[in-house]
PDB file of C-alpha atoms in Angstrom:
ATOM      1  CA  MET T   1     -13.070   1.662   0.683  1.00  0.00           C
ATOM      2  CA  PRO T   2     -12.424   3.693  -2.442  1.00  0.00           C
ATOM      3  CA  ALA T   3     -10.654   6.971  -2.033  1.00  0.00           C
ATOM      4  CA  SER T   4     -12.603  10.141  -2.617  1.00  0.00           C
ATOM      5  CA  THR T   5     -11.981  11.968  -5.844  1.00  0.00           C
ATOM      6  CA  GLY T   6     -14.494  14.758  -5.347  1.00  0.00           C
ATOM      7  CA  SER T   7     -13.742  18.335  -6.201  1.00  0.00           C
ATOM      8  CA  SER T   8     -14.133  19.359  -2.566  1.00  0.00           C
ATOM      9  CA  LYS T   9     -10.685  17.885  -1.916  1.00  0.00           C
ATOM     10  CA  SER T  10      -8.872  20.708  -3.617  1.00  0.00           C
ATOM     11  CA  SER T  11      -5.503  19.630  -2.206  1.00  0.00           C
ATOM     12  CA  GLY T  12      -5.754  16.263  -3.947  1.00  0.00           C
ATOM     13  CA  ARG T  13      -4.755  14.435  -0.784  1.00  0.00           C
ATOM     14  CA  VAL T  14      -5.979  10.938  -0.098  1.00  0.00           C
ATOM     15  CA  ARG T  15      -8.180  10.483   2.914  1.00  0.00           C
ATOM     16  CA  PRO T  16      -6.755   8.591   5.926  1.00  0.00           C
ATOM     17  CA  PRO T  17      -7.595   4.880   5.902  1.00  0.00           C
ATOM     18  CA  HIS T  18     -11.104   4.030   7.060  1.00  0.00           C
ATOM     19  CA  GLN T  19     -10.228   0.460   7.892  1.00  0.00           C
ATOM     20  CA  LEU T  20      -7.266  -1.327   9.369  1.00  0.00           C
ATOM     21  CA  PHE T  21      -6.363  -3.437   6.377  1.00  0.00           C
ATOM     22  CA  ALA T  22      -6.534  -2.462   2.735  1.00  0.00           C
ATOM     23  CA  PRO T  23      -9.321  -4.258   0.860  1.00  0.00           C
ATOM     24  CA  PRO T  24      -8.319  -7.065  -1.508  1.00  0.00           C
ATOM     25  CA  ARG T  25      -6.576  -5.701  -4.545  1.00  0.00           C
ATOM     26  CA  VAL T  26      -9.011  -5.113  -7.379  1.00  0.00           C
ATOM     27  CA  ILE T  27      -6.528  -3.779  -9.927  1.00  0.00           C
ATOM     28  CA  VAL T  28      -5.936  -6.972 -11.861  1.00  0.00           C
ATOM     29  CA  ASP T  29      -6.917  -5.896 -15.374  1.00  0.00           C
ATOM     30  CA  ASP T  30      -3.571  -5.371 -17.071  1.00  0.00           C
ATOM     31  CA  ASP T  31      -5.271  -4.720 -20.412  1.00  0.00           C
ATOM     32  CA  THR T  32      -7.101  -1.720 -18.972  1.00  0.00           C
ATOM     33  CA  ASP T  33      -3.817  -0.331 -17.664  1.00  0.00           C
ATOM     34  CA  ARG T  34      -2.206  -0.712 -21.085  1.00  0.00           C
ATOM     35  CA  VAL T  35      -5.131   1.039 -22.744  1.00  0.00           C
ATOM     36  CA  LEU T  36      -4.967   3.943 -20.283  1.00  0.00           C
ATOM     37  CA  VAL T  37      -1.205   4.304 -20.710  1.00  0.00           C
ATOM     38  CA  GLY T  38      -1.613   4.254 -24.485  1.00  0.00           C
ATOM     39  CA  ARG T  39      -4.326   6.885 -24.374  1.00  0.00           C
ATOM     40  CA  TYR T  40      -2.187   9.144 -22.183  1.00  0.00           C
ATOM     41  CA  ARG T  41       0.817   8.767 -24.458  1.00  0.00           C
ATOM     42  CA  ASN T  42      -1.402   9.758 -27.361  1.00  0.00           C
ATOM     43  CA  GLY T  43      -2.340  13.001 -25.660  1.00  0.00           C
ATOM     44  CA  ASP T  44      -5.511  12.014 -23.795  1.00  0.00           C
ATOM     45  CA  ARG T  45      -4.985  13.726 -20.437  1.00  0.00           C
ATOM     46  CA  ALA T  46      -8.262  12.345 -19.094  1.00  0.00           C
ATOM     47  CA  ALA T  47      -6.614   8.908 -19.109  1.00  0.00           C
ATOM     48  CA  PHE T  48      -4.220  10.038 -16.395  1.00  0.00           C
ATOM     49  CA  ALA T  49      -7.120  10.983 -14.138  1.00  0.00           C
ATOM     50  CA  GLU T  50      -8.419   7.431 -14.569  1.00  0.00           C
ATOM     51  CA  ILE T  51      -5.014   6.029 -13.618  1.00  0.00           C
ATOM     52  CA  VAL T  52      -5.059   8.138 -10.460  1.00  0.00           C
ATOM     53  CA  ILE T  53      -8.532   6.877  -9.555  1.00  0.00           C
ATOM     54  CA  ARG T  54      -7.448   3.253 -10.066  1.00  0.00           C
ATOM     55  CA  TYR T  55      -4.238   3.519  -8.059  1.00  0.00           C
ATOM     56  CA  GLN T  56      -4.767   6.303  -5.543  1.00  0.00           C
ATOM     57  CA  ARG T  57      -5.948   4.101  -2.686  1.00  0.00           C
ATOM     58  CA  PRO T  58      -3.513   1.173  -3.202  1.00  0.00           C
ATOM     59  CA  ILE T  59      -0.528   3.521  -3.460  1.00  0.00           C
ATOM     60  CA  TYR T  60      -1.582   5.421  -0.353  1.00  0.00           C
ATOM     61  CA  ASN T  61      -2.098   2.206   1.618  1.00  0.00           C
ATOM     62  CA  ALA T  62       1.291   0.818   0.610  1.00  0.00           C
ATOM     63  CA  ALA T  63       3.012   4.044   1.647  1.00  0.00           C
ATOM     64  CA  PHE T  64       1.110   4.201   4.917  1.00  0.00           C
ATOM     65  CA  TRP T  65       2.137   0.722   6.038  1.00  0.00           C
ATOM     66  CA  VAL T  66       5.773   1.560   5.388  1.00  0.00           C
ATOM     67  CA  LEU T  67       5.742   5.048   6.900  1.00  0.00           C
ATOM     68  CA  ARG T  68       3.105   4.612   9.655  1.00  0.00           C
ATOM     69  CA  SER T  69       2.091   8.223   9.105  1.00  0.00           C
ATOM     70  CA  VAL T  70      -1.039   9.545   7.414  1.00  0.00           C
ATOM     71  CA  GLU T  71       0.610  12.823   6.420  1.00  0.00           C
ATOM     72  CA  ASP T  72       3.749  11.176   5.035  1.00  0.00           C
ATOM     73  CA  ALA T  73       1.695   8.630   3.106  1.00  0.00           C
ATOM     74  CA  GLN T  74      -0.361  11.434   1.573  1.00  0.00           C
ATOM     75  CA  ASP T  75       2.808  13.249   0.564  1.00  0.00           C
ATOM     76  CA  VAL T  76       4.273  10.125  -1.012  1.00  0.00           C
ATOM     77  CA  ALA T  77       1.067   9.437  -2.944  1.00  0.00           C
ATOM     78  CA  GLN T  78       1.212  12.928  -4.439  1.00  0.00           C
ATOM     79  CA  ILE T  79       4.892  12.548  -5.341  1.00  0.00           C
ATOM     80  CA  VAL T  80       4.255   9.175  -6.957  1.00  0.00           C
ATOM     81  CA  PHE T  81       1.621  10.512  -9.326  1.00  0.00           C
ATOM     82  CA  LEU T  82       3.755  13.515 -10.219  1.00  0.00           C
ATOM     83  CA  LYS T  83       6.589  11.146 -11.121  1.00  0.00           C
ATOM     84  CA  VAL T  84       4.254   8.856 -13.032  1.00  0.00           C
ATOM     85  CA  ALA T  85       3.082  11.823 -15.111  1.00  0.00           C
ATOM     86  CA  GLU T  86       6.696  12.765 -15.819  1.00  0.00           C
ATOM     87  CA  ARG T  87       7.924   9.236 -16.564  1.00  0.00           C
ATOM     88  CA  LEU T  88       5.016   7.491 -18.219  1.00  0.00           C
ATOM     89  CA  ASP T  89       6.784   7.583 -21.555  1.00  0.00           C
ATOM     90  CA  GLU T  90       9.574   5.540 -19.938  1.00  0.00           C
ATOM     91  CA  TYR T  91       7.236   2.751 -18.840  1.00  0.00           C
ATOM     92  CA  ASP T  92       8.149  -0.578 -20.464  1.00  0.00           C
ATOM     93  CA  GLY T  93       4.963  -2.401 -21.404  1.00  0.00           C
ATOM     94  CA  GLN T  94       6.556  -5.824 -20.984  1.00  0.00           C
ATOM     95  CA  TYR T  95       6.228  -5.311 -17.233  1.00  0.00           C
ATOM     96  CA  LYS T  96       2.978  -4.963 -15.332  1.00  0.00           C
ATOM     97  CA  PHE T  97       2.018  -1.338 -14.802  1.00  0.00           C
ATOM     98  CA  PHE T  98       0.968  -2.295 -11.286  1.00  0.00           C
ATOM     99  CA  SER T  99       4.506  -3.423 -10.454  1.00  0.00           C
ATOM    100  CA  TRP T 100       6.029  -0.327 -12.049  1.00  0.00           C
ATOM    101  CA  ILE T 101       3.939   2.197 -10.129  1.00  0.00           C
ATOM    102  CA  TYR T 102       4.263   0.270  -6.866  1.00  0.00           C
ATOM    103  CA  ARG T 103       8.020   0.276  -7.234  1.00  0.00           C
ATOM    104  CA  ILE T 104       7.961   4.062  -7.463  1.00  0.00           C
ATOM    105  CA  ALA T 105       5.784   4.208  -4.336  1.00  0.00           C
ATOM    106  CA  VAL T 106       8.058   1.857  -2.390  1.00  0.00           C
ATOM    107  CA  ASN T 107      11.197   3.752  -3.383  1.00  0.00           C
ATOM    108  CA  GLU T 108       9.685   7.105  -2.435  1.00  0.00           C
ATOM    109  CA  SER T 109       8.486   5.711   0.916  1.00  0.00           C
ATOM    110  CA  LEU T 110      11.890   4.277   1.770  1.00  0.00           C
ATOM    111  CA  ASN T 111      13.611   7.475   0.616  1.00  0.00           C
ATOM    112  CA  LEU T 112      11.413   9.470   2.989  1.00  0.00           C
ATOM    113  CA  LEU T 113      12.318   7.149   5.859  1.00  0.00           C
ATOM    114  CA  ARG T 114      16.001   7.662   5.109  1.00  0.00           C
ATOM    115  CA  ARG T 115      15.551  11.437   4.981  1.00  0.00           C
ATOM    116  CA  HIS T 116      13.910  11.313   8.402  1.00  0.00           C
ATOM    117  CA  GLY T 117      16.864   9.346   9.690  1.00  0.00           C
ATOM    118  CA  ARG T 118      14.508   7.376  11.926  1.00  0.00           C
ATOM    119  CA  GLU T 119      10.934   6.222  11.979  1.00  0.00           C
ATOM    120  CA  GLU T 120       8.388   8.764  13.107  1.00  0.00           C
ATOM    121  CA  PRO T 121       6.050   8.081  16.058  1.00  0.00           C
ATOM    122  CA  LEU T 122       2.994   6.061  15.142  1.00  0.00           C
ATOM    123  CA  ASP T 123      -0.205   7.925  14.290  1.00  0.00           C
ATOM    124  CA  ASP T 124      -2.625   7.550  17.186  1.00  0.00           C
ATOM    125  CA  GLU T 125      -5.810   6.447  15.443  1.00  0.00           C
ATOM    126  CA  ILE T 126      -6.628   3.942  12.729  1.00  0.00           C
ATOM    127  CA  ASP T 127     -10.273   2.961  12.389  1.00  0.00           C
ATOM    128  CA  LEU T 128     -10.965  -0.745  12.544  1.00  0.00           C
ATOM    129  CA  PRO T 129     -12.888  -2.466   9.756  1.00  0.00           C
ATOM    130  CA  ASP T 130     -16.588  -3.042  10.072  1.00  0.00           C
ATOM    131  CA  ALA T 131     -17.328  -6.758  10.150  1.00  0.00           C
ATOM    132  CA  ASP T 132     -20.033  -7.958   7.775  1.00  0.00           C
ATOM    133  CA  SER T 133     -21.356 -10.491  10.230  1.00  0.00           C
ATOM    134  CA  ALA T 134     -24.588  -9.662  12.024  1.00  0.00           C
ATOM    135  CA  ASN T 135     -23.260 -11.447  15.089  1.00  0.00           C
ATOM    136  CA  PRO T 136     -22.109  -8.785  17.612  1.00  0.00           C
ATOM    137  CA  GLU T 137     -19.724 -11.242  19.254  1.00  0.00           C
ATOM    138  CA  SER T 138     -18.140 -12.003  15.883  1.00  0.00           C
ATOM    139  CA  LYS T 139     -17.726  -8.284  15.190  1.00  0.00           C
ATOM    140  CA  LEU T 140     -16.021  -7.805  18.546  1.00  0.00           C
ATOM    141  CA  ASN T 141     -13.659 -10.709  17.922  1.00  0.00           C
ATOM    142  CA  ASP T 142     -12.766  -9.380  14.473  1.00  0.00           C
ATOM    143  CA  ALA T 143     -12.002  -5.962  15.913  1.00  0.00           C
ATOM    144  CA  GLN T 144      -9.879  -7.448  18.690  1.00  0.00           C
ATOM    145  CA  VAL T 145      -7.871  -9.556  16.251  1.00  0.00           C
ATOM    146  CA  SER T 146      -7.405  -6.588  13.900  1.00  0.00           C
ATOM    147  CA  LYS T 147      -6.253  -4.359  16.732  1.00  0.00           C
ATOM    148  CA  ARG T 148      -3.779  -6.983  17.887  1.00  0.00           C
ATOM    149  CA  ILE T 149      -2.311  -7.384  14.400  1.00  0.00           C
ATOM    150  CA  GLN T 150      -2.158  -3.613  13.982  1.00  0.00           C
ATOM    151  CA  SER T 151      -0.235  -3.231  17.216  1.00  0.00           C
ATOM    152  CA  ALA T 152       2.197  -5.974  16.245  1.00  0.00           C
ATOM    153  CA  LEU T 153       2.788  -4.700  12.713  1.00  0.00           C
ATOM    154  CA  MET T 154       3.477  -1.191  13.839  1.00  0.00           C
ATOM    155  CA  THR T 155       6.347  -2.371  16.032  1.00  0.00           C
ATOM    156  CA  MET T 156       8.050  -4.181  13.146  1.00  0.00           C
ATOM    157  CA  SER T 157      10.745  -2.796  10.880  1.00  0.00           C
ATOM    158  CA  ALA T 158       9.794  -0.914   7.732  1.00  0.00           C
ATOM    159  CA  ASN T 159      11.168  -3.744   5.581  1.00  0.00           C
ATOM    160  CA  ASP T 160       9.029  -6.324   7.393  1.00  0.00           C
ATOM    161  CA  ARG T 161       5.927  -4.147   7.114  1.00  0.00           C
ATOM    162  CA  LEU T 162       6.649  -3.584   3.437  1.00  0.00           C
ATOM    163  CA  VAL T 163       6.920  -7.213   2.411  1.00  0.00           C
ATOM    164  CA  LEU T 164       3.911  -8.240   4.512  1.00  0.00           C
ATOM    165  CA  THR T 165       1.863  -5.389   3.082  1.00  0.00           C
ATOM    166  CA  LEU T 166       2.690  -6.258  -0.501  1.00  0.00           C
ATOM    167  CA  ARG T 167       1.901  -9.938  -0.055  1.00  0.00           C
ATOM    168  CA  HIS T 168      -1.077  -9.971   2.293  1.00  0.00           C
ATOM    169  CA  PHE T 169      -2.755  -6.568   2.009  1.00  0.00           C
ATOM    170  CA  SER T 170      -2.020  -5.645  -1.623  1.00  0.00           C
ATOM    171  CA  GLU T 171      -2.190  -9.328  -2.612  1.00  0.00           C
ATOM    172  CA  CYS T 172       0.882  -9.194  -4.840  1.00  0.00           C
ATOM    173  CA  SER T 173       2.301 -12.391  -6.272  1.00  0.00           C
ATOM    174  CA  TYR T 174       5.880 -13.392  -5.474  1.00  0.00           C
ATOM    175  CA  GLN T 175       6.850 -12.312  -8.984  1.00  0.00           C
ATOM    176  CA  GLU T 176       5.213  -8.893  -8.544  1.00  0.00           C
ATOM    177  CA  ILE T 177       6.950  -8.354  -5.201  1.00  0.00           C
ATOM    178  CA  ALA T 178      10.261  -9.345  -6.777  1.00  0.00           C
ATOM    179  CA  GLU T 179       9.730  -6.776  -9.547  1.00  0.00           C
ATOM    180  CA  ILE T 180       8.686  -4.073  -7.085  1.00  0.00           C
ATOM    181  CA  LEU T 181      11.636  -4.658  -4.744  1.00  0.00           C
ATOM    182  CA  ASP T 182      14.096  -5.479  -7.548  1.00  0.00           C
ATOM    183  CA  VAL T 183      15.105  -8.810  -6.005  1.00  0.00           C
ATOM    184  CA  ASP T 184      14.602 -12.441  -7.033  1.00  0.00           C
ATOM    185  CA  GLU T 185      11.635 -14.542  -5.933  1.00  0.00           C
ATOM    186  CA  LYS T 186      13.789 -16.661  -3.629  1.00  0.00           C
ATOM    187  CA  THR T 187      14.726 -13.535  -1.685  1.00  0.00           C
ATOM    188  CA  VAL T 188      11.065 -12.499  -1.517  1.00  0.00           C
ATOM    189  CA  LYS T 189      10.052 -15.853  -0.060  1.00  0.00           C
ATOM    190  CA  SER T 190      12.888 -15.731   2.458  1.00  0.00           C
ATOM    191  CA  ARG T 191      11.969 -12.214   3.606  1.00  0.00           C
ATOM    192  CA  LEU T 192       8.311 -13.197   3.902  1.00  0.00           C
ATOM    193  CA  PHE T 193       9.132 -16.303   5.908  1.00  0.00           C
ATOM    194  CA  GLU T 194      11.230 -14.308   8.370  1.00  0.00           C
ATOM    195  CA  ALA T 195       8.696 -11.455   8.618  1.00  0.00           C
ATOM    196  CA  ARG T 196       5.810 -13.855   9.239  1.00  0.00           C
ATOM    197  CA  HIS T 197       7.826 -15.617  11.911  1.00  0.00           C
ATOM    198  CA  ARG T 198       8.536 -12.333  13.675  1.00  0.00           C
ATOM    199  CA  LEU T 199       4.881 -11.315  13.391  1.00  0.00           C
ATOM    200  CA  ARG T 200       3.732 -14.609  14.929  1.00  0.00           C
ATOM    201  CA  ASP T 201       6.134 -14.133  17.835  1.00  0.00           C
ATOM    202  CA  LEU T 202       4.836 -10.616  18.398  1.00  0.00           C
ATOM    203  CA  LEU T 203       1.229 -11.791  18.321  1.00  0.00           C
ATOM    204  CA  VAL T 204       1.984 -14.460  20.921  1.00  0.00           C
ATOM    205  CA  ASP T 205       3.659 -11.883  23.156  1.00  0.00           C
ATOM    206  CA  LEU T 206       0.740  -9.461  22.795  1.00  0.00           C
ATOM    207  CA  HIS T 207      -1.774 -12.235  23.540  1.00  0.00           C
ATOM    208  CA  GLN T 208       0.101 -13.210  26.701  1.00  0.00           C
ATOM    209  CA  HIS T 209       0.106  -9.635  27.911  1.00  0.00           C
TER     210      HIS T 209
END
């Protein structure tokens, strides 16, 4: 669900997630990103507002799944866009803008975890997604599965949540994840394999209990 950008949100904070999983990534038009960056560099400040609209929700979601906290994710999202505004002239156009801004978000999220010294308690409520099916039984099953995955994910390490989020929720390619995490693709695949294995084990345990 798109984030609100209305003027009534004077603080500029992103709303808490209205569904368990982020929707499929829709920011795939690299040409549009390049145009917006070019406009901003040429003094068009309205272009930055468009960048915020395009990336506000994905950045918030990525931060939330690392931090498990609505408030912390909102803070990180604000910091990310402040840093983007300061550093946009440093952006190297040979890399995807998506990867560049996500890397800032990941670094800020992990930095916040380190400053805390430990992971904060999990936020109590996350709304489950509304199923499109008209079948009530199907809706119930979808909600049950989503709740089970949510419970499992939130017990995993921040690094596991991060790599699973980037691959399955943000729909990043292996190359994009490698750029975001500053590792090679082989390492990405290895981390994903191990994280998926741990998630499967957790789901089995939750199902049995």
